[in-house]
Amino acid sequence: MSAALLVELHTEELPPRSLKALSEAFAREITDSLIRSQLAPQDLRARHVFGSPRRLGVLLDPVRHESPAVPFRQKLVPVAVGLDAQGRATAALTKKLKSLGITAEPAQLERESDGKQETLVYSGVRPGVALAQGLQSALDRALTSLPVAKPMSYQLADGVTTVQFVRPAHRLVALHGEQVVPVTALGLSSGRQTFGHRFHAPEPLAIRSAQSYARELEQAHVIASFDARRDRMLAMIEAHVARLGAEAVMPPALIDEVTGLVEWPVVYESGFDESFLEVPQECLILTMQQNQKYFALRDGDGRLMNRFLLVSNVQPDDPTLIIEGNARVVRARLADARFFYEQDRKHPLDARLPQLAQVVYHNRLGSQLERIERLTSIAVALARELGADLAHVERAARLAKADLRTEMVAEFPELQGTMGMYYARHGGESDDVAVAIEEHYRPRFAGDRLPSSVVGACVALGDKLEALAGLFGIGERPTGDKDPYALRRHALGVLRMLMEAELPLPLPRLIQVAFEPFGERFGPEPRQELEVFLFDRLRGLLQERGYSTLEVEAVVSLAPARIDRVPAMLAAVRAFSQMPESASLAAANKRIGNILKKADPAGNGAFDSFDPALLYEPAERELWTAFERVAPQAERMLANADYSAMLRSLAPLKEPVDRFFDDVMVMVEDAKLRANRLALLAQLRALMNRIADLSVLAAA
């Protein structure tokens, strides 16, 4: 018999930020376990995930009452081990059968030979698994594998038994159709009783059937589906926004968190005094989001409005008390923000610099004030390279971390940099200095905007390079999925700025500048490791942008100094791959590389003794003539950074290269002739690989 299966664990309020992940993991583990035990088919007609503040659940349809019996063959032990001279079972065979739960006499066993020895084999039918047994295993697995960071320990009603779960659980529902499936979890026995909304339907609710679960809960003012609840909330927000002609500030994380806080979302509009808009809007928005979980509103010009949307978990006939109560609460919160802002503006940013000496950056790298000195040194060196305003770069770099000692940033660390910009403007700093203070943290995340000015780029690069050099210098490198200092993000930020802002800064020079403020403290190894790290991050970044592994490796394996030119190099490699001559030239390049490596295994580059006068084979003279014709124009195109044209200019080399390998023996006995031919090939390969290692593109 098949029917829909419902499993629900009713709990106290679950952590809203992790509710979506918890509900999905709970449903996934139960589903996968039942599919593995063949109680549920691979192609389920329906799978509904339920996750609300007080419940985790899943509904699967169809699910069998019992899994089908399965024929199986089980190898046991070699005949010589399993049977004695009289053909009776040995202790080894008896033990093996018992461990597998098989009851059989020796005469019932088959023999199977692999050509070396005979093995005893049992053929039988494995009985089906009852749903109660399979669901119990699935529940046990699901509860132990949930992504719970800090489980709670609590006692059961008996006052003796202690269990652990993310929050105390009070009811377990397990229904197959209309029938209760007898299972247990967290000291609870399954039944059909749960609860609806805490206020609108506080009485116990007996679920009639698995299929009626969602409908019965909705009648009790609970939308059990996380996605359905979020959709309802967003539709109500959209209706308010359309009426007001506004735009709601809705970060995805806040949407999910609010969805995890309510069972029956109802959206109301409230407001605050217009005078609060004198405080920077970032402060007001963060106050509303973090403290009250409100959705701020912007007008058509992008300015913050003194209105906001709140999501309530109750729907009274008259919501006036809810609207006014939230207005009173937010007024107090915004007053705090205004107080912090006014207090901070009483002292200029540079007056806070000495206080950074008391803020530890890293116990092996000193204070934030020491870090500022290094950051400033790096940023000014980069400004010289880029022709930026040295005084403005120096000033922005020196003030970049000063807002760490402000009350607003102490309350909202997310505003560091942003508050520095506002306080710098208040203190009369030039606008590019103020903007650079905010932008020096960019890009903060994947896809974030880059600094908009060269001053901001210098300080942002200085910030990231100082962190990379210092932390690599003391051995704090990322390992596996651990990256406590966000060094991967810093590296990607450096690479993005170099490429997207087309900054003409050679990577070796950047690394040199990054380590200079540390003096002789670190040896050459951290520099080399940082370069490898940056190129590894570059490989991943380029592949995310749609370039193939071979295309990326062809360019990055040569460790290009100018990262800003890498996209053009990749475009040239892609265009080269479309040429009719590309496969032959790439194969020849690979063959030349193998010949040179075999001739000079130590890689000393001992191929500089080329003499055109020693060429006597027609094919090698033809190759040299073609090389002399192609090389100057290729070099000119390379000098003009016309990489696609440079690689296209190699096309005339195909036929002479092919003829050379058909007609000329390179590794001849005459040492002088052999060295001359190797030198010719070395020059040819060096020209071909000025942009990318073309041998990487050769077919395996």
XYZ file of C-alpha atoms in Angstrom:
700
model
C 0.000 0.000 0.000
C 1.285 3.480 -0.879
C 0.166 6.820 0.529
C 1.534 10.217 1.409
C 3.870 10.340 4.400
C 4.045 13.308 6.775
C 6.758 13.806 9.386
C 6.694 16.862 11.664
C 8.805 17.761 14.675
C 7.111 20.471 16.752
C 9.589 22.525 18.788
C 10.134 25.737 20.627
C 11.183 28.738 18.509
C 13.972 27.738 16.135
C 16.845 30.089 15.177
C 15.353 32.208 12.373
C 18.610 32.727 10.464
C 19.196 28.994 10.102
C 15.570 27.853 9.815
C 15.652 27.485 6.029
C 18.848 25.404 6.115
C 17.553 23.275 9.012
C 14.220 22.510 7.331
C 15.844 21.659 4.006
C 18.433 19.392 5.649
C 15.742 17.633 7.714
C 13.609 16.981 4.630
C 16.575 15.970 2.477
C 17.922 13.393 4.938
C 14.531 11.750 5.470
C 13.825 11.701 1.729
C 17.212 10.254 0.808
C 17.012 7.585 3.507
C 13.551 6.422 2.421
C 14.629 6.336 -1.227
C 17.709 4.270 -0.331
C 15.543 1.775 1.553
C 13.145 1.712 -1.450
C 10.238 2.881 0.642
C 9.978 5.916 -1.629
C 10.616 5.997 -5.400
C 13.341 8.102 -7.016
C 10.692 10.036 -8.963
C 8.495 11.209 -6.102
C 5.290 12.837 -7.287
C 5.466 15.344 -4.436
C 8.005 16.512 -1.879
C 6.991 19.425 0.327
C 9.403 20.922 2.841
C 7.957 22.550 5.946
C 9.849 24.951 8.157
C 8.257 27.504 10.455
C 9.415 29.043 13.736
C 8.105 26.050 15.704
C 8.296 23.101 13.343
C 10.400 21.114 10.888
C 8.583 18.786 8.534
C 8.355 17.046 5.203
C 5.578 15.449 3.151
C 6.458 12.755 0.596
C 4.084 11.139 -1.859
C 3.955 8.231 -2.538
C 5.612 6.182 0.197
C 5.181 2.414 0.511
C 3.934 0.630 3.620
C 6.806 -1.818 3.100
C 9.695 -1.917 0.674
C 9.741 -4.788 -1.875
C 11.688 -7.978 -1.208
C 14.993 -7.994 -3.103
C 16.828 -11.080 -4.451
C 20.521 -11.040 -3.582
C 23.696 -13.082 -3.817
C 26.247 -12.916 -1.038
C 29.796 -14.219 -1.253
C 30.813 -15.887 1.985
C 34.225 -17.547 2.437
C 36.443 -19.825 0.315
C 35.276 -23.438 0.249
C 38.554 -24.559 1.816
C 37.897 -22.240 4.757
C 34.152 -22.781 5.119
C 33.875 -26.577 4.902
C 35.798 -29.307 6.679
C 36.830 -32.614 5.108
C 33.365 -34.074 5.701
C 31.636 -31.088 4.067
C 30.361 -29.682 7.341
C 30.347 -25.972 8.159
C 33.459 -24.742 9.923
C 33.423 -22.181 12.738
C 34.518 -19.523 10.209
C 31.504 -20.168 7.950
C 29.095 -20.308 10.889
C 30.400 -16.994 12.192
C 30.118 -15.388 8.745
C 26.524 -16.568 8.261
C 25.551 -15.320 11.709
C 27.081 -11.885 11.103
C 25.005 -11.566 7.921
C 21.796 -12.809 9.530
C 21.617 -15.782 7.164
C 20.327 -19.196 8.233
C 21.467 -21.890 5.814
C 22.951 -25.367 5.721
C 26.075 -26.098 3.625
C 23.956 -28.002 1.118
C 21.974 -24.823 0.404
C 25.087 -22.873 -0.575
C 26.368 -22.496 -4.129
C 29.953 -22.591 -5.269
C 31.541 -19.961 -7.501
C 35.033 -20.098 -8.985
C 37.161 -17.170 -10.119
C 39.742 -19.473 -11.745
C 41.921 -19.574 -8.649
C 39.660 -20.759 -5.853
C 36.087 -21.733 -5.141
C 33.954 -19.505 -2.921
C 30.744 -20.357 -1.099
C 27.825 -18.146 -2.175
C 24.368 -17.743 -0.685
C 21.405 -16.837 -2.916
C 18.292 -15.604 -1.216
C 15.652 -12.959 -0.955
C 16.069 -10.007 1.398
C 12.683 -9.258 2.952
C 11.194 -5.798 2.611
C 11.641 -3.115 5.254
C 8.525 -1.996 7.114
C 7.852 1.752 6.956
C 8.137 2.122 10.723
C 11.609 0.586 10.664
C 12.771 2.586 7.647
C 11.346 5.850 8.952
C 12.957 5.302 12.342
C 16.362 4.945 10.670
C 15.681 8.002 8.515
C 14.680 10.093 11.538
C 17.721 9.034 13.521
C 19.999 9.926 10.630
C 18.272 13.256 9.994
C 18.448 14.418 13.604
C 22.137 13.572 13.968
C 23.167 15.208 10.694
C 21.329 18.544 10.975
C 23.596 21.619 10.687
C 23.244 22.581 14.358
C 26.098 24.772 15.599
C 25.166 24.857 19.299
C 22.623 22.228 20.400
C 20.651 22.768 23.608
C 20.567 20.191 26.382
C 17.221 19.808 28.133
C 15.394 17.303 30.296
C 12.329 15.371 29.249
C 9.100 15.311 31.228
C 10.363 12.378 33.315
C 12.875 14.755 34.921
C 15.679 12.259 34.350
C 16.410 11.857 30.657
C 18.516 14.560 28.995
C 18.513 15.029 25.230
C 20.181 17.490 22.869
C 18.639 19.350 19.975
C 18.712 22.821 18.492
C 15.626 23.698 20.591
C 13.417 21.606 22.920
C 10.980 19.418 20.958
C 7.432 18.810 22.233
C 5.503 16.804 19.610
C 6.319 14.275 16.888
C 3.804 13.684 14.083
C 4.215 10.751 11.683
C 1.272 9.925 9.427
C 1.123 7.523 6.495
C -2.132 8.528 4.895
C -4.397 8.662 7.947
C -2.435 6.108 9.987
C 0.135 6.968 12.664
C 3.550 5.430 12.001
C 5.021 4.265 15.331
C 8.445 5.940 15.621
C 10.310 7.876 18.304
C 12.641 10.874 18.325
C 14.214 12.959 21.093
C 12.249 11.016 23.705
C 8.935 11.628 21.917
C 6.555 8.998 20.550
C 4.781 9.762 17.316
C 1.134 10.715 17.087
C -1.074 13.056 15.126
C -1.241 15.998 17.523
C 0.505 19.321 16.884
C -0.264 22.993 17.514
C -1.386 25.841 15.320
C -0.646 29.547 15.838
C 0.436 30.397 19.370
C -2.183 33.192 19.685
C -4.774 32.708 16.949
C -5.182 28.918 17.486
C -3.509 27.925 20.771
C -5.411 24.650 21.301
C -3.888 21.258 20.350
C -4.574 20.294 16.737
C -5.079 16.669 15.633
C -3.996 16.251 12.007
C -6.444 14.040 10.116
C -4.139 12.884 7.312
C -0.779 13.589 5.751
C -2.403 15.235 2.733
C -4.571 17.554 4.817
C -1.672 18.773 7.011
C -0.855 22.051 5.226
C -4.522 22.940 4.826
C -5.374 22.225 8.476
C -2.414 24.261 9.685
C -3.344 27.179 7.469
C -6.816 27.110 9.006
C -4.985 27.381 12.340
C -3.077 30.483 11.089
C 0.209 28.708 10.322
C 1.791 28.661 6.875
C 4.116 25.712 7.337
C 6.026 26.067 4.061
C 8.979 28.471 4.354
C 8.761 29.374 0.664
C 4.988 29.919 0.715
C 5.290 32.081 3.814
C 8.047 34.178 2.231
C 6.013 34.580 -0.967
C 2.988 35.776 1.003
C 5.138 38.280 2.895
C 6.811 39.619 -0.268
C 3.462 40.022 -2.015
C 2.164 42.090 0.898
C 5.346 44.199 0.906
C 4.965 44.769 -2.835
C 1.420 46.004 -2.332
C 2.581 48.580 0.237
C 5.517 49.646 -1.927
C 3.297 50.143 -4.976
C 0.845 52.252 -2.980
C 3.629 54.451 -1.574
C 5.600 54.720 -4.828
C 8.627 53.565 -2.859
C 11.350 50.932 -2.945
C 11.897 48.551 -0.014
C 15.430 47.833 1.191
C 15.315 44.031 1.363
C 18.632 42.169 1.701
C 18.041 38.453 1.023
C 19.377 37.507 4.459
C 16.858 39.808 6.154
C 13.992 38.398 4.073
C 14.895 34.862 5.152
C 15.364 35.878 8.783
C 11.980 37.602 9.003
C 10.351 34.636 7.250
C 11.866 32.477 9.988
C 10.377 34.649 12.724
C 6.678 34.466 11.812
C 4.099 31.739 11.243
C 1.416 34.038 9.850
C 3.081 37.107 8.285
C 1.131 40.339 8.155
C 2.827 43.492 6.852
C 2.087 46.910 8.321
C 3.428 50.385 7.573
C 4.754 52.669 10.278
C 7.080 55.667 10.505
C 9.420 57.878 12.528
C 10.115 61.580 12.960
C 11.557 63.229 9.867
C 14.331 64.874 11.899
C 16.090 61.510 12.186
C 16.870 61.713 8.469
C 19.740 64.068 9.381
C 21.630 60.930 10.476
C 23.372 59.098 7.609
C 20.874 56.732 6.015
C 23.207 53.740 6.361
C 22.985 54.120 10.157
C 19.209 54.339 10.141
C 18.774 51.402 7.770
C 21.122 49.181 9.770
C 19.395 50.161 13.015
C 16.008 49.211 11.577
C 17.292 45.982 10.047
C 19.433 44.614 12.854
C 17.521 45.749 15.922
C 13.919 45.533 14.735
C 13.954 43.490 11.498
C 12.135 46.283 9.627
C 12.257 46.952 5.910
C 13.371 50.537 5.269
C 11.858 52.474 2.365
C 13.455 54.728 -0.243
C 11.624 57.181 -2.485
C 11.868 57.317 -6.275
C 15.118 59.307 -6.051
C 16.765 56.765 -3.775
C 16.461 58.895 -0.615
C 15.514 57.226 2.648
C 11.936 57.883 3.712
C 10.740 58.266 7.287
C 8.462 55.268 6.708
C 9.183 51.572 7.122
C 7.442 48.213 6.833
C 7.196 45.775 9.714
C 6.135 42.147 9.612
C 3.902 41.021 12.449
C 3.018 37.481 13.503
C -0.531 38.439 14.481
C -3.504 39.878 12.608
C -5.830 41.755 14.937
C -8.998 43.475 13.747
C -7.393 46.823 14.582
C -3.585 46.952 14.082
C -3.235 50.467 15.530
C -1.479 49.287 18.674
C 1.031 47.276 16.645
C 1.793 50.182 14.315
C 2.102 52.758 17.104
C 4.062 50.419 19.358
C 6.641 49.769 16.682
C 6.889 53.499 15.976
C 7.720 54.077 19.671
C 10.320 51.304 19.679
C 12.090 52.486 16.533
C 12.101 56.054 17.816
C 14.225 54.967 20.776
C 16.561 52.990 18.544
C 17.034 55.847 16.109
C 17.618 58.234 19.000
C 20.525 56.020 20.056
C 21.938 56.155 16.527
C 21.590 59.941 16.447
C 23.331 60.205 19.831
C 26.276 58.107 18.612
C 26.506 60.195 15.451
C 26.467 63.505 17.319
C 29.003 62.326 19.890
C 31.386 61.014 17.231
C 31.347 64.305 15.317
C 32.669 66.184 18.358
C 36.151 64.809 17.643
C 37.962 64.869 14.267
C 39.077 61.587 12.798
C 42.794 62.257 13.118
C 42.336 62.831 16.865
C 41.376 59.152 17.113
C 44.577 57.860 15.524
C 46.567 57.556 18.787
C 43.756 55.384 20.174
C 44.483 52.788 17.471
C 47.691 51.951 19.335
C 45.427 50.274 21.911
C 43.605 48.155 19.299
C 45.345 44.852 18.574
C 45.397 43.941 14.891
C 47.235 40.631 15.384
C 49.378 39.609 18.329
C 52.310 38.947 15.967
C 51.739 41.967 13.728
C 51.087 44.645 16.309
C 48.375 47.229 16.706
C 46.049 48.881 14.219
C 48.239 51.987 14.412
C 51.257 49.979 13.296
C 49.166 48.487 10.540
C 48.118 51.972 9.415
C 51.786 52.939 9.006
C 52.390 49.909 6.769
C 49.172 50.438 4.801
C 50.087 54.087 4.211
C 53.575 53.169 3.003
C 52.160 50.661 0.494
C 49.381 52.991 -0.718
C 51.801 55.889 -1.295
C 54.203 53.619 -3.205
C 51.323 52.541 -5.456
C 50.257 56.156 -5.901
C 53.734 56.921 -7.264
C 53.356 54.062 -9.739
C 49.919 55.270 -10.874
C 50.564 59.008 -10.786
C 47.899 59.616 -8.134
C 47.802 62.568 -5.744
C 50.362 61.511 -3.120
C 49.082 63.841 -0.399
C 45.474 62.684 -0.773
C 46.432 58.997 -0.890
C 48.607 59.421 2.205
C 45.827 61.246 4.071
C 43.134 58.735 3.128
C 45.331 55.785 4.070
C 46.241 57.322 7.429
C 42.586 57.966 8.314
C 41.231 54.708 6.829
C 40.870 52.862 10.154
C 40.242 55.823 12.461
C 36.490 55.219 12.604
C 37.151 51.928 14.405
C 37.315 54.044 17.566
C 33.925 55.696 17.025
C 30.807 54.791 18.966
C 28.776 54.203 15.813
C 31.199 51.610 14.463
C 31.453 50.015 17.911
C 27.668 49.541 17.733
C 27.560 48.605 14.040
C 30.901 47.150 12.831
C 29.363 46.820 9.355
C 29.596 50.618 9.027
C 33.375 50.853 9.267
C 34.617 52.873 6.333
C 31.160 54.313 5.711
C 31.220 56.308 8.962
C 34.818 57.279 8.301
C 33.637 58.903 5.065
C 30.916 60.914 6.830
C 33.183 62.008 9.659
C 35.964 62.942 7.216
C 33.573 65.181 5.300
C 32.376 66.722 8.556
C 36.008 67.400 9.449
C 36.679 69.234 6.196
C 38.709 66.578 4.394
C 38.654 66.696 0.588
C 35.939 64.610 -1.001
C 38.293 62.142 -2.709
C 39.935 61.464 0.670
C 36.542 60.918 2.324
C 35.315 58.639 -0.468
C 38.576 56.656 -0.440
C 38.099 55.949 3.283
C 34.772 54.278 2.508
C 36.020 52.570 -0.653
C 39.199 51.093 0.785
C 37.226 48.060 2.004
C 35.941 47.358 -1.515
C 35.266 44.905 -2.934
C 33.782 43.542 0.280
C 32.242 40.469 -1.408
C 31.942 38.765 -4.783
C 30.330 41.108 -7.270
C 30.766 44.186 -5.068
C 31.683 47.491 -6.706
C 35.341 48.486 -6.995
C 36.770 51.807 -5.766
C 35.632 54.593 -8.070
C 38.808 56.682 -7.954
C 42.539 56.111 -8.251
C 42.966 57.427 -4.680
C 40.471 54.837 -3.436
C 42.138 52.103 -5.488
C 45.565 52.883 -3.987
C 44.250 52.692 -0.421
C 42.121 49.591 -1.139
C 45.089 47.795 -2.687
C 47.275 48.901 0.198
C 44.783 47.506 2.724
C 44.562 44.123 1.037
C 48.249 43.787 0.179
C 49.290 44.653 3.731
C 47.001 41.933 5.089
C 48.223 39.361 2.566
C 51.918 40.122 3.095
C 51.741 40.290 6.879
C 49.630 37.191 7.383
C 51.519 35.128 4.814
C 54.716 36.333 6.474
C 53.726 34.877 9.854
C 52.347 31.674 8.305
C 48.613 32.424 8.643
C 47.655 31.002 5.257
C 44.196 29.651 4.389
C 43.909 25.885 4.749
C 41.086 23.817 3.275
C 37.815 25.624 3.892
C 39.298 27.680 6.743
C 40.174 31.283 5.987
C 39.695 33.236 9.232
C 41.339 36.394 7.884
C 39.476 36.384 4.531
C 42.742 36.213 2.590
C 41.037 34.598 -0.404
C 38.647 37.539 -0.541
C 41.555 39.988 -0.264
C 43.391 38.230 -3.089
C 40.331 38.263 -5.336
C 39.860 41.939 -4.562
C 43.422 42.703 -5.662
C 43.012 40.701 -8.865
C 39.642 42.254 -9.701
C 40.994 45.777 -9.239
C 44.002 45.054 -11.439
C 41.871 43.544 -14.210
C 38.636 45.505 -14.140
C 40.185 48.896 -13.402
C 43.018 48.061 -15.854
C 45.712 49.166 -13.426
C 49.176 48.906 -15.062
C 50.862 47.480 -11.961
C 53.158 44.449 -12.456
C 52.368 41.737 -9.925
C 56.026 41.194 -8.872
C 56.232 44.914 -8.090
C 53.018 44.754 -6.050
C 54.359 41.875 -3.989
C 57.655 43.701 -3.468
C 55.832 46.856 -2.327
C 53.584 44.811 -0.016
C 56.525 43.307 1.881
C 58.721 46.435 2.025
C 57.125 47.902 5.197
C 58.020 44.690 7.060
C 61.725 45.225 6.320
C 63.901 42.132 6.673
C 61.435 40.392 8.982
C 60.341 37.815 6.404
C 62.456 35.802 4.004
C 61.743 35.055 0.332
C 59.421 32.084 0.967
C 56.290 34.068 1.950
C 56.715 36.203 -1.186
C 56.878 33.120 -3.382
C 53.928 31.493 -1.596
C 51.852 34.659 -1.958
C 52.548 34.791 -5.700
C 51.467 31.153 -6.099
C 48.371 31.880 -4.005
C 47.411 34.861 -6.172
C 47.796 32.889 -9.395
C 45.689 30.051 -7.962
C 42.945 32.542 -7.120
C 43.301 34.010 -10.607
C 42.696 30.583 -12.147
C 39.466 30.154 -10.207
C 38.279 33.699 -10.943
C 38.831 33.327 -14.686
C 37.110 29.952 -14.852
C 34.097 31.448 -13.048
C 33.983 34.017 -15.860
C 33.567 31.333 -18.484
C 37.085 30.584 -19.684
C 38.017 26.915 -20.048
C 40.594 25.249 -17.835
C 42.984 24.876 -20.788
C 42.617 28.499 -21.865
C 43.290 29.716 -18.342
C 46.230 27.392 -17.786
C 47.816 28.359 -21.095
C 47.989 31.992 -19.946
C 48.406 31.708 -16.166
C 51.082 28.992 -16.302
C 53.463 31.636 -17.683
C 52.863 33.793 -14.582
C 51.982 36.984 -16.465
C 53.229 40.060 -14.639
C 50.495 42.373 -15.927
C 47.198 41.031 -14.602
C 45.331 43.861 -16.343
C 46.307 42.324 -19.681
C 45.179 38.786 -18.865
C 41.610 39.154 -20.253
C 43.018 40.317 -23.605
C 45.468 37.415 -23.573
C 42.657 34.953 -22.929
C 40.594 36.447 -25.727
C 43.596 36.030 -28.025
C 44.040 32.391 -26.982
C 40.367 31.709 -27.634
C 40.636 33.308 -31.089
C 43.823 31.339 -31.788
C 42.025 28.087 -30.949
C 39.551 28.796 -33.758
C 42.319 29.076 -36.390
C 42.795 26.110 -38.761
C 46.518 26.132 -37.937
C 46.085 26.106 -34.155
C 46.034 22.340 -33.547
C 49.184 21.774 -35.595
C 51.053 24.696 -34.021
C 50.029 23.678 -30.489
C 51.134 20.094 -31.125
C 54.455 21.304 -32.555
C 54.922 23.576 -29.547
C 54.383 20.648 -27.221
C 56.795 18.493 -29.214
C 59.453 21.221 -29.127
C 59.000 21.546 -25.373
C 59.519 17.809 -24.897
C 62.656 17.813 -27.093
C 64.178 20.765 -25.227
C 63.336 19.285 -21.860
C 64.971 15.997 -22.798
C 68.045 17.797 -24.120
C 68.289 20.049 -21.048
C 66.574 18.249 -18.151
C 67.971 20.697 -15.593
C 66.241 23.592 -17.387
C 69.379 25.715 -17.622
C 68.319 27.171 -20.992
C 71.534 26.151 -22.737
C 70.240 26.887 -26.261
C 71.800 30.245 -27.122
C 74.397 29.166 -29.667
C 72.340 29.513 -32.844
C 74.233 30.203 -36.074
C 72.232 30.532 -39.333
C 75.369 29.527 -41.258
C 75.077 25.984 -39.873
C 71.678 25.431 -41.475
C 71.998 23.180 -44.554
C 68.804 21.081 -44.696
C 66.207 22.826 -46.929
C 63.481 22.359 -44.328
C 65.459 23.989 -41.543
C 66.508 26.885 -43.752
C 62.861 27.342 -44.757
C 61.819 27.385 -41.088
C 64.457 29.993 -40.252
C 63.347 32.161 -43.182
C 59.729 31.972 -42.028
C 60.776 32.741 -38.466
C 62.747 35.834 -39.558
C 59.733 37.057 -41.494
C 57.184 36.420 -38.723
C 59.170 37.385 -35.613
C 59.529 41.177 -36.198
C 55.848 41.735 -36.942
C 54.849 39.485 -34.030
C 57.048 41.511 -31.700
C 55.556 44.777 -32.954
C 52.035 43.499 -32.321
C 53.114 42.293 -28.891
C 54.567 45.711 -28.075
C 51.219 47.254 -29.041
C 49.383 44.721 -26.825
C 47.532 43.430 -29.901
C 47.596 39.866 -28.646
C 45.052 38.374 -31.034
C 46.905 39.741 -34.045
C 50.192 38.488 -32.609
C 48.919 34.914 -32.335
C 47.322 35.125 -35.787
C 50.713 36.166 -37.183
C 52.054 32.727 -36.220
C 49.852 31.002 -38.810
C 52.513 31.123 -41.618
C 54.794 29.015 -39.398
C 52.564 25.946 -39.618
C 53.807 24.500 -42.910
C 57.550 25.127 -42.355
C 57.270 23.710 -38.806
C 55.472 20.594 -40.068
C 58.049 20.155 -42.864
C 60.899 20.598 -40.407
C 59.699 17.723 -38.247
C 59.055 15.583 -41.327
C 62.483 16.140 -42.907
C 64.957 17.111 -40.182
C 66.514 14.980 -37.456
C 67.175 17.221 -34.459
C 69.125 14.890 -32.200
C 71.912 14.062 -34.647
C 75.327 12.796 -33.545
C 77.123 15.985 -34.608
C 77.061 17.979 -31.350
C 77.461 21.360 -33.045
C 74.656 20.705 -35.512
C 72.416 19.275 -32.787
C 72.960 22.317 -30.552
C 72.206 24.651 -33.453
C 68.903 22.947 -34.224
C 67.945 22.957 -30.563
C 68.715 26.675 -30.418
C 66.489 27.279 -33.457
C 63.634 25.395 -31.814
C 64.165 27.267 -28.547
C 63.817 30.617 -30.345
C 60.727 29.400 -32.139
C 59.094 28.210 -28.920
C 59.970 31.412 -27.090
C 58.244 33.442 -29.810
C 55.169 31.221 -29.855
C 54.816 31.355 -26.059
C 55.117 35.084 -25.500
C 51.407 35.323 -24.635
C 50.480 31.805 -23.585
C 51.961 28.344 -23.382
C 50.385 26.998 -26.566
C 51.484 23.447 -25.753
C 48.734 23.370 -23.094
C 46.177 23.574 -25.916
C 47.554 20.488 -27.684
C 45.402 17.370 -27.660
C 46.546 14.809 -25.117
